mmCIF file of C-alpha atoms in Angstrom:
data_model
loop_
_atom_site.group_PDB
_atom_site.id
_atom_site.type_symbol
_atom_site.label_atom_id
_atom_site.label_comp_id
_atom_site.label_asym_id
_atom_site.label_seq_id
_atom_site.Cartn_x
_atom_site.Cartn_y
_atom_site.Cartn_z
ATOM 1 C CA ASP S 1 22.230 23.752 -15.809
ATOM 2 C CA ALA S 2 19.012 21.583 -14.722
ATOM 3 C CA ARG S 3 17.797 21.648 -11.588
ATOM 4 C CA VAL S 4 15.036 19.661 -10.058
ATOM 5 C CA THR S 5 12.407 22.613 -8.569
ATOM 6 C CA GLN S 6 9.433 22.496 -5.765
ATOM 7 C CA THR S 7 6.962 24.624 -4.845
ATOM 8 C CA PRO S 8 5.889 25.900 -2.941
ATOM 9 C CA ARG S 9 9.077 27.579 -1.140
ATOM 10 C CA HIS S 10 7.762 27.520 2.572
ATOM 11 C CA LYS S 11 4.105 26.347 3.472
ATOM 12 C CA VAL S 12 2.437 27.467 6.735
ATOM 13 C CA THR S 13 -0.999 25.447 8.084
ATOM 14 C CA GLU S 14 -3.253 24.619 10.240
ATOM 15 C CA MET S 15 -3.462 21.124 11.394
ATOM 16 C CA GLY S 16 -6.011 19.543 9.745
ATOM 17 C CA GLN S 17 -5.967 21.410 6.445
ATOM 18 C CA GLU S 18 -4.031 19.179 3.264
ATOM 19 C CA VAL S 19 -1.332 20.102 2.541
ATOM 20 C CA THR S 20 -0.090 19.604 -1.137
ATOM 21 C CA MET S 21 3.782 19.407 -2.284
ATOM 22 C CA ARG S 22 5.049 19.120 -6.328
ATOM 23 C CA CYS S 23 7.979 18.215 -7.887
ATOM 24 C CA GLN S 24 8.711 18.918 -11.345
ATOM 25 C CA PRO S 25 12.004 16.500 -12.122
ATOM 26 C CA ILE S 26 14.615 16.928 -14.129
ATOM 27 C CA LEU S 27 13.981 16.437 -17.322
ATOM 28 C CA GLY S 28 14.730 12.840 -19.299
ATOM 29 C CA HIS S 29 15.509 11.776 -15.359
ATOM 30 C CA ASN S 30 13.093 8.675 -15.179
ATOM 31 C CA THR S 31 13.134 7.835 -10.717
ATOM 32 C CA VAL S 32 11.857 10.390 -8.290
ATOM 33 C CA PHE S 33 12.073 10.494 -4.920
ATOM 34 C CA TRP S 34 10.527 12.399 -1.936
ATOM 35 C CA TYR S 35 11.859 12.496 1.532
ATOM 36 C CA ARG S 36 11.505 14.276 4.654
ATOM 37 C CA GLN S 37 14.659 16.183 6.450
ATOM 38 C CA THR S 38 14.006 16.653 10.464
ATOM 39 C CA MET S 39 17.022 17.327 13.090
ATOM 40 C CA MET S 40 15.571 14.451 15.430
ATOM 41 C CA GLN S 41 15.570 12.187 12.121
ATOM 42 C CA GLY S 42 17.662 12.768 9.273
ATOM 43 C CA LEU S 43 16.813 12.398 6.087
ATOM 44 C CA GLU S 44 14.518 10.025 5.801
ATOM 45 C CA LEU S 45 12.759 8.102 2.168
ATOM 46 C CA LEU S 46 9.185 9.196 2.157
ATOM 47 C CA ALA S 47 8.697 7.243 -1.604
ATOM 48 C CA TYR S 48 10.273 6.473 -4.385
ATOM 49 C CA PHE S 49 8.975 5.918 -8.349
ATOM 50 C CA ARG S 50 10.275 4.502 -11.521
ATOM 51 C CA ASN S 51 8.911 5.224 -14.886
ATOM 52 C CA ARG S 52 6.713 7.054 -12.526
ATOM 53 C CA ALA S 53 5.409 3.798 -10.859
ATOM 54 C CA PRO S 54 5.264 3.630 -7.254
ATOM 55 C CA LEU S 55 8.134 1.026 -6.452
ATOM 56 C CA ASP S 56 8.276 1.550 -2.786
ATOM 57 C CA ASP S 57 6.029 3.882 -0.404
ATOM 58 C CA SER S 58 7.093 1.805 3.128
ATOM 59 C CA GLY S 59 8.569 5.421 4.917
ATOM 60 C CA MET S 60 5.478 7.117 3.941
ATOM 61 C CA PRO S 61 2.205 7.022 6.939
ATOM 62 C CA LYS S 62 -0.737 5.647 4.393
ATOM 63 C CA ASP S 63 -3.427 6.746 6.789
ATOM 64 C CA ARG S 64 -2.629 10.402 6.198
ATOM 65 C CA PHE S 65 0.240 10.741 3.068
ATOM 66 C CA SER S 66 -0.237 9.909 -0.136
ATOM 67 C CA ALA S 67 2.584 10.104 -3.545
ATOM 68 C CA GLU S 68 1.126 10.147 -6.933
ATOM 69 C CA MET S 69 2.977 10.918 -10.705
ATOM 70 C CA PRO S 70 0.615 12.291 -12.622
ATOM 71 C CA ASP S 71 3.109 12.440 -15.159
ATOM 72 C CA ALA S 72 6.452 12.383 -16.272
ATOM 73 C CA THR S 73 6.923 15.780 -15.172
ATOM 74 C CA LEU S 74 5.223 16.245 -12.072
ATOM 75 C CA ALA S 75 5.077 14.434 -9.231
ATOM 76 C CA THR S 76 2.987 15.339 -5.844
ATOM 77 C CA LEU S 77 2.986 14.444 -2.356
ATOM 78 C CA LYS S 78 0.449 15.438 0.089
ATOM 79 C CA ILE S 79 -0.546 15.564 3.274
ATOM 80 C CA GLN S 80 -4.172 15.245 4.307
ATOM 81 C CA PRO S 81 -5.217 15.712 7.403
ATOM 82 C CA SER S 82 -1.839 17.856 8.378
ATOM 83 C CA GLU S 83 -0.583 17.743 12.110
ATOM 84 C CA PRO S 84 2.214 19.156 14.170
ATOM 85 C CA ARG S 85 4.805 16.598 13.980
ATOM 86 C CA ASP S 86 4.260 16.937 9.894
ATOM 87 C CA SER S 87 6.791 20.089 10.091
ATOM 88 C CA ALA S 88 9.447 18.895 8.472
ATOM 89 C CA VAL S 89 11.558 20.617 5.224
ATOM 90 C CA TYR S 90 10.799 17.892 2.477
ATOM 91 C CA PHE S 91 12.914 17.105 -0.534
ATOM 92 C CA CYS S 92 12.063 15.879 -3.466
ATOM 93 C CA ALA S 93 15.117 14.568 -6.019
ATOM 94 C CA SER S 94 15.399 12.360 -9.273
ATOM 95 C CA GLY S 95 18.091 10.736 -10.980
ATOM 96 C CA PRO S 96 18.781 9.515 -14.410
ATOM 97 C CA GLY S 97 17.776 5.399 -13.495
ATOM 98 C CA ALA S 98 20.540 4.412 -15.579
ATOM 99 C CA SER S 99 22.445 4.808 -12.449
ATOM 100 C CA TYR S 100 21.696 5.661 -8.768
ATOM 101 C CA GLU S 101 22.654 9.569 -8.406
ATOM 102 C CA GLN S 102 20.241 11.777 -6.709
ATOM 103 C CA TYR S 103 19.833 15.000 -7.499
ATOM 104 C CA PHE S 104 17.666 16.870 -4.887
ATOM 105 C CA GLY S 105 15.240 19.962 -5.300
ATOM 106 C CA PRO S 106 15.322 23.132 -3.384
ATOM 107 C CA GLY S 107 12.506 21.462 -0.680
ATOM 108 C CA THR S 108 9.247 22.808 0.600
ATOM 109 C CA ARG S 109 10.364 24.024 5.068
ATOM 110 C CA LEU S 110 6.319 22.714 6.527
ATOM 111 C CA THR S 111 5.105 24.139 8.904
ATOM 112 C CA VAL S 112 1.722 23.007 10.964
ATOM 113 C CA THR S 113 0.374 24.453 13.762
ATOM 114 C CA GLY T 1 16.970 -3.629 5.945
ATOM 115 C CA GLU T 2 20.532 -1.101 5.535
ATOM 116 C CA ASN T 3 22.447 0.949 8.253
ATOM 117 C CA VAL T 4 24.432 3.578 8.152
ATOM 118 C CA GLU T 5 26.837 4.546 10.137
ATOM 119 C CA GLN T 6 28.341 8.303 10.189
ATOM 120 C CA HIS T 7 31.366 10.124 12.802
ATOM 121 C CA PRO T 8 32.379 12.403 13.581
ATOM 122 C CA SER T 9 29.094 14.220 14.062
ATOM 123 C CA THR T 10 30.805 17.111 14.549
ATOM 124 C CA LEU T 11 34.259 18.665 13.394
ATOM 125 C CA SER T 12 36.245 21.770 13.281
ATOM 126 C CA VAL T 13 39.354 22.435 11.514
ATOM 127 C CA GLN T 14 41.378 25.262 11.310
ATOM 128 C CA GLU T 15 41.620 26.012 7.539
ATOM 129 C CA GLY T 16 44.174 24.652 5.113
ATOM 130 C CA ASP T 17 43.711 21.482 7.302
ATOM 131 C CA SER T 18 42.332 18.396 6.311
ATOM 132 C CA ALA T 19 39.047 16.722 7.471
ATOM 133 C CA VAL T 20 38.012 13.447 7.385
ATOM 134 C CA ILE T 21 34.724 11.461 7.842
ATOM 135 C CA LYS T 22 33.990 8.039 7.483
ATOM 136 C CA CYS T 23 30.919 5.591 7.654
ATOM 137 C CA THR T 24 29.953 2.194 8.425
ATOM 138 C CA TYR T 25 27.033 0.234 6.166
ATOM 139 C CA SER T 26 25.928 -3.488 7.423
ATOM 140 C CA ASP T 27 24.193 -4.666 3.674
ATOM 141 C CA SER T 28 27.142 -6.347 1.609
ATOM 142 C CA ALA T 29 25.032 -6.022 -1.593
ATOM 143 C CA SER T 30 25.535 -2.129 -1.763
ATOM 144 C CA ASN T 31 27.478 -0.428 -4.268
ATOM 145 C CA TYR T 32 27.026 2.623 -4.617
ATOM 146 C CA PHE T 33 28.580 5.299 -2.083
ATOM 147 C CA PRO T 34 27.997 9.266 -2.809
ATOM 148 C CA TRP T 35 28.592 12.242 -0.791
ATOM 149 C CA TYR T 36 26.346 15.181 -0.237
ATOM 150 C CA LYS T 37 27.135 18.675 1.101
ATOM 151 C CA GLN T 38 24.398 19.887 2.473
ATOM 152 C CA GLU T 39 24.744 24.474 3.176
ATOM 153 C CA LEU T 40 22.575 25.864 5.923
ATOM 154 C CA GLY T 41 18.831 26.344 4.409
ATOM 155 C CA LYS T 42 20.083 25.005 1.104
ATOM 156 C CA ARG T 43 19.028 21.258 -0.797
ATOM 157 C CA PRO T 44 21.618 18.321 -0.640
ATOM 158 C CA GLN T 45 24.232 18.489 -3.750
ATOM 159 C CA LEU T 46 25.919 15.163 -5.199
ATOM 160 C CA ILE T 47 29.638 16.224 -4.252
ATOM 161 C CA ILE T 48 31.446 12.981 -5.114
ATOM 162 C CA ASP T 49 30.625 8.905 -5.398
ATOM 163 C CA ILE T 50 32.245 5.883 -5.953
ATOM 164 C CA ARG T 51 31.262 2.860 -7.187
ATOM 165 C CA SER T 52 32.535 -0.725 -5.638
ATOM 166 C CA ASN T 53 34.578 -1.759 -8.053
ATOM 167 C CA VAL T 54 37.031 1.311 -7.276
ATOM 168 C CA GLY T 55 39.002 2.312 -4.349
ATOM 169 C CA GLU T 56 39.477 5.758 -4.363
ATOM 170 C CA LYS T 57 37.762 8.358 -6.544
ATOM 171 C CA LYS T 58 40.043 11.988 -6.458
ATOM 172 C CA ASP T 59 38.404 15.350 -7.150
ATOM 173 C CA GLN T 60 40.220 18.286 -6.672
ATOM 174 C CA ARG T 61 40.143 18.964 -2.486
ATOM 175 C CA ILE T 62 38.060 15.479 -2.157
ATOM 176 C CA ALA T 63 38.591 12.220 -2.557
ATOM 177 C CA VAL T 64 36.164 9.254 -1.503
ATOM 178 C CA THR T 65 38.219 5.874 0.092
ATOM 179 C CA LEU T 66 36.218 2.099 0.109
ATOM 180 C CA ASN T 67 36.968 -0.966 1.551
ATOM 181 C CA LYS T 68 33.960 -3.658 0.420
ATOM 182 C CA THR T 69 35.818 -5.658 3.209
ATOM 183 C CA ALA T 70 35.377 -3.991 5.837
ATOM 184 C CA LYS T 71 32.553 -2.029 4.980
ATOM 185 C CA HIS T 72 33.733 1.323 5.119
ATOM 186 C CA PHE T 73 33.979 4.376 3.059
ATOM 187 C CA SER T 74 35.595 7.690 3.931
ATOM 188 C CA LEU T 75 35.247 11.553 2.525
ATOM 189 C CA HIS T 76 39.026 13.339 2.665
ATOM 190 C CA ILE T 77 39.021 16.849 2.365
ATOM 191 C CA THR T 78 42.553 18.596 2.319
ATOM 192 C CA GLU T 79 43.471 22.105 2.029
ATOM 193 C CA THR T 80 39.964 23.111 3.804
ATOM 194 C CA GLN T 81 38.173 25.973 3.512
ATOM 195 C CA PRO T 82 36.155 27.948 5.449
ATOM 196 C CA GLU T 83 33.567 27.780 1.514
ATOM 197 C CA ASP T 84 33.982 23.651 2.779
ATOM 198 C CA SER T 85 31.743 24.815 6.209
ATOM 199 C CA ALA T 86 28.833 22.428 6.240
ATOM 200 C CA VAL T 87 26.927 19.248 6.732
ATOM 201 C CA TYR T 88 28.077 16.237 4.862
ATOM 202 C CA PHE T 89 25.758 13.391 4.403
ATOM 203 C CA CYS T 90 27.237 9.932 3.265
ATOM 204 C CA ALA T 91 24.855 7.548 1.970
ATOM 205 C CA SER T 92 24.816 3.394 0.186
ATOM 206 C CA ALA T 93 22.429 1.992 -2.225
ATOM 207 C CA GLY T 94 22.902 -1.508 -3.730
ATOM 208 C CA SER T 95 18.947 -0.256 -5.662
ATOM 209 C CA TYR T 96 17.715 3.065 -6.009
ATOM 210 C CA GLN T 97 17.176 3.335 -2.829
ATOM 211 C CA LEU T 98 19.209 5.118 -0.695
ATOM 212 C CA THR T 99 20.431 5.292 2.880
ATOM 213 C CA PHE T 100 21.831 8.188 4.689
ATOM 214 C CA GLY T 101 23.955 8.051 7.270
ATOM 215 C CA LYS T 102 23.021 11.471 10.242
ATOM 216 C CA GLY T 103 25.431 13.958 8.955
ATOM 217 C CA THR T 104 28.767 15.556 9.997
ATOM 218 C CA LYS T 105 28.495 19.224 10.594
ATOM 219 C CA LEU T 106 32.011 20.403 9.270
ATOM 220 C CA SER T 107 33.116 23.728 10.489
ATOM 221 C CA VAL T 108 36.701 25.253 8.818
ATOM 222 C CA ILE T 109 37.938 27.959 11.319
ATOM 223 C CA PRO T 110 39.538 30.780 9.139
#
């Protein structure tokens, strides 16, 4: 049963530090999405990629967030510098591309103190 | 951009009863409507989806209906069980980008 994997699962860091979250999409999937989930805002799309090319990152604060896909098996989301308001669960999802289905990873719970 | 409204935000039902969650969307170009179930501390899981060329789809105890004219779609769960307790999200898409509703917390009372 193929699944999206994410690391780390939990991260506690101090304000101002750099945070890097990693995602391994399901093998063969060519669309990758980054979401942020908070109680107040729900699930928000931050960025997404198709065939490793960024298609939309309008949901990200550009001054501190960056998303990349160095290769087809790895997507990264970086926050530099981190702020307490970035505390949330960050989900990666991937999809086969031929349809709109998306399958979520287990998430990274980020706490910025 | 697309806007998805989901109701109710919380729903309590007795075990064995049915549960219905409703969503409306704004973009008439949307043509894909998935539903996700998220248990506490877990990932959202795709449980059923429907495309705009279909009016209804069933999978065992869950079903989804779509009314494209009215721009609304619904999730129906029959014979609810305690393990159905979770937050359910609807979403819509006209391309690869999903827009999610705010979620419905379903509690099934044994």
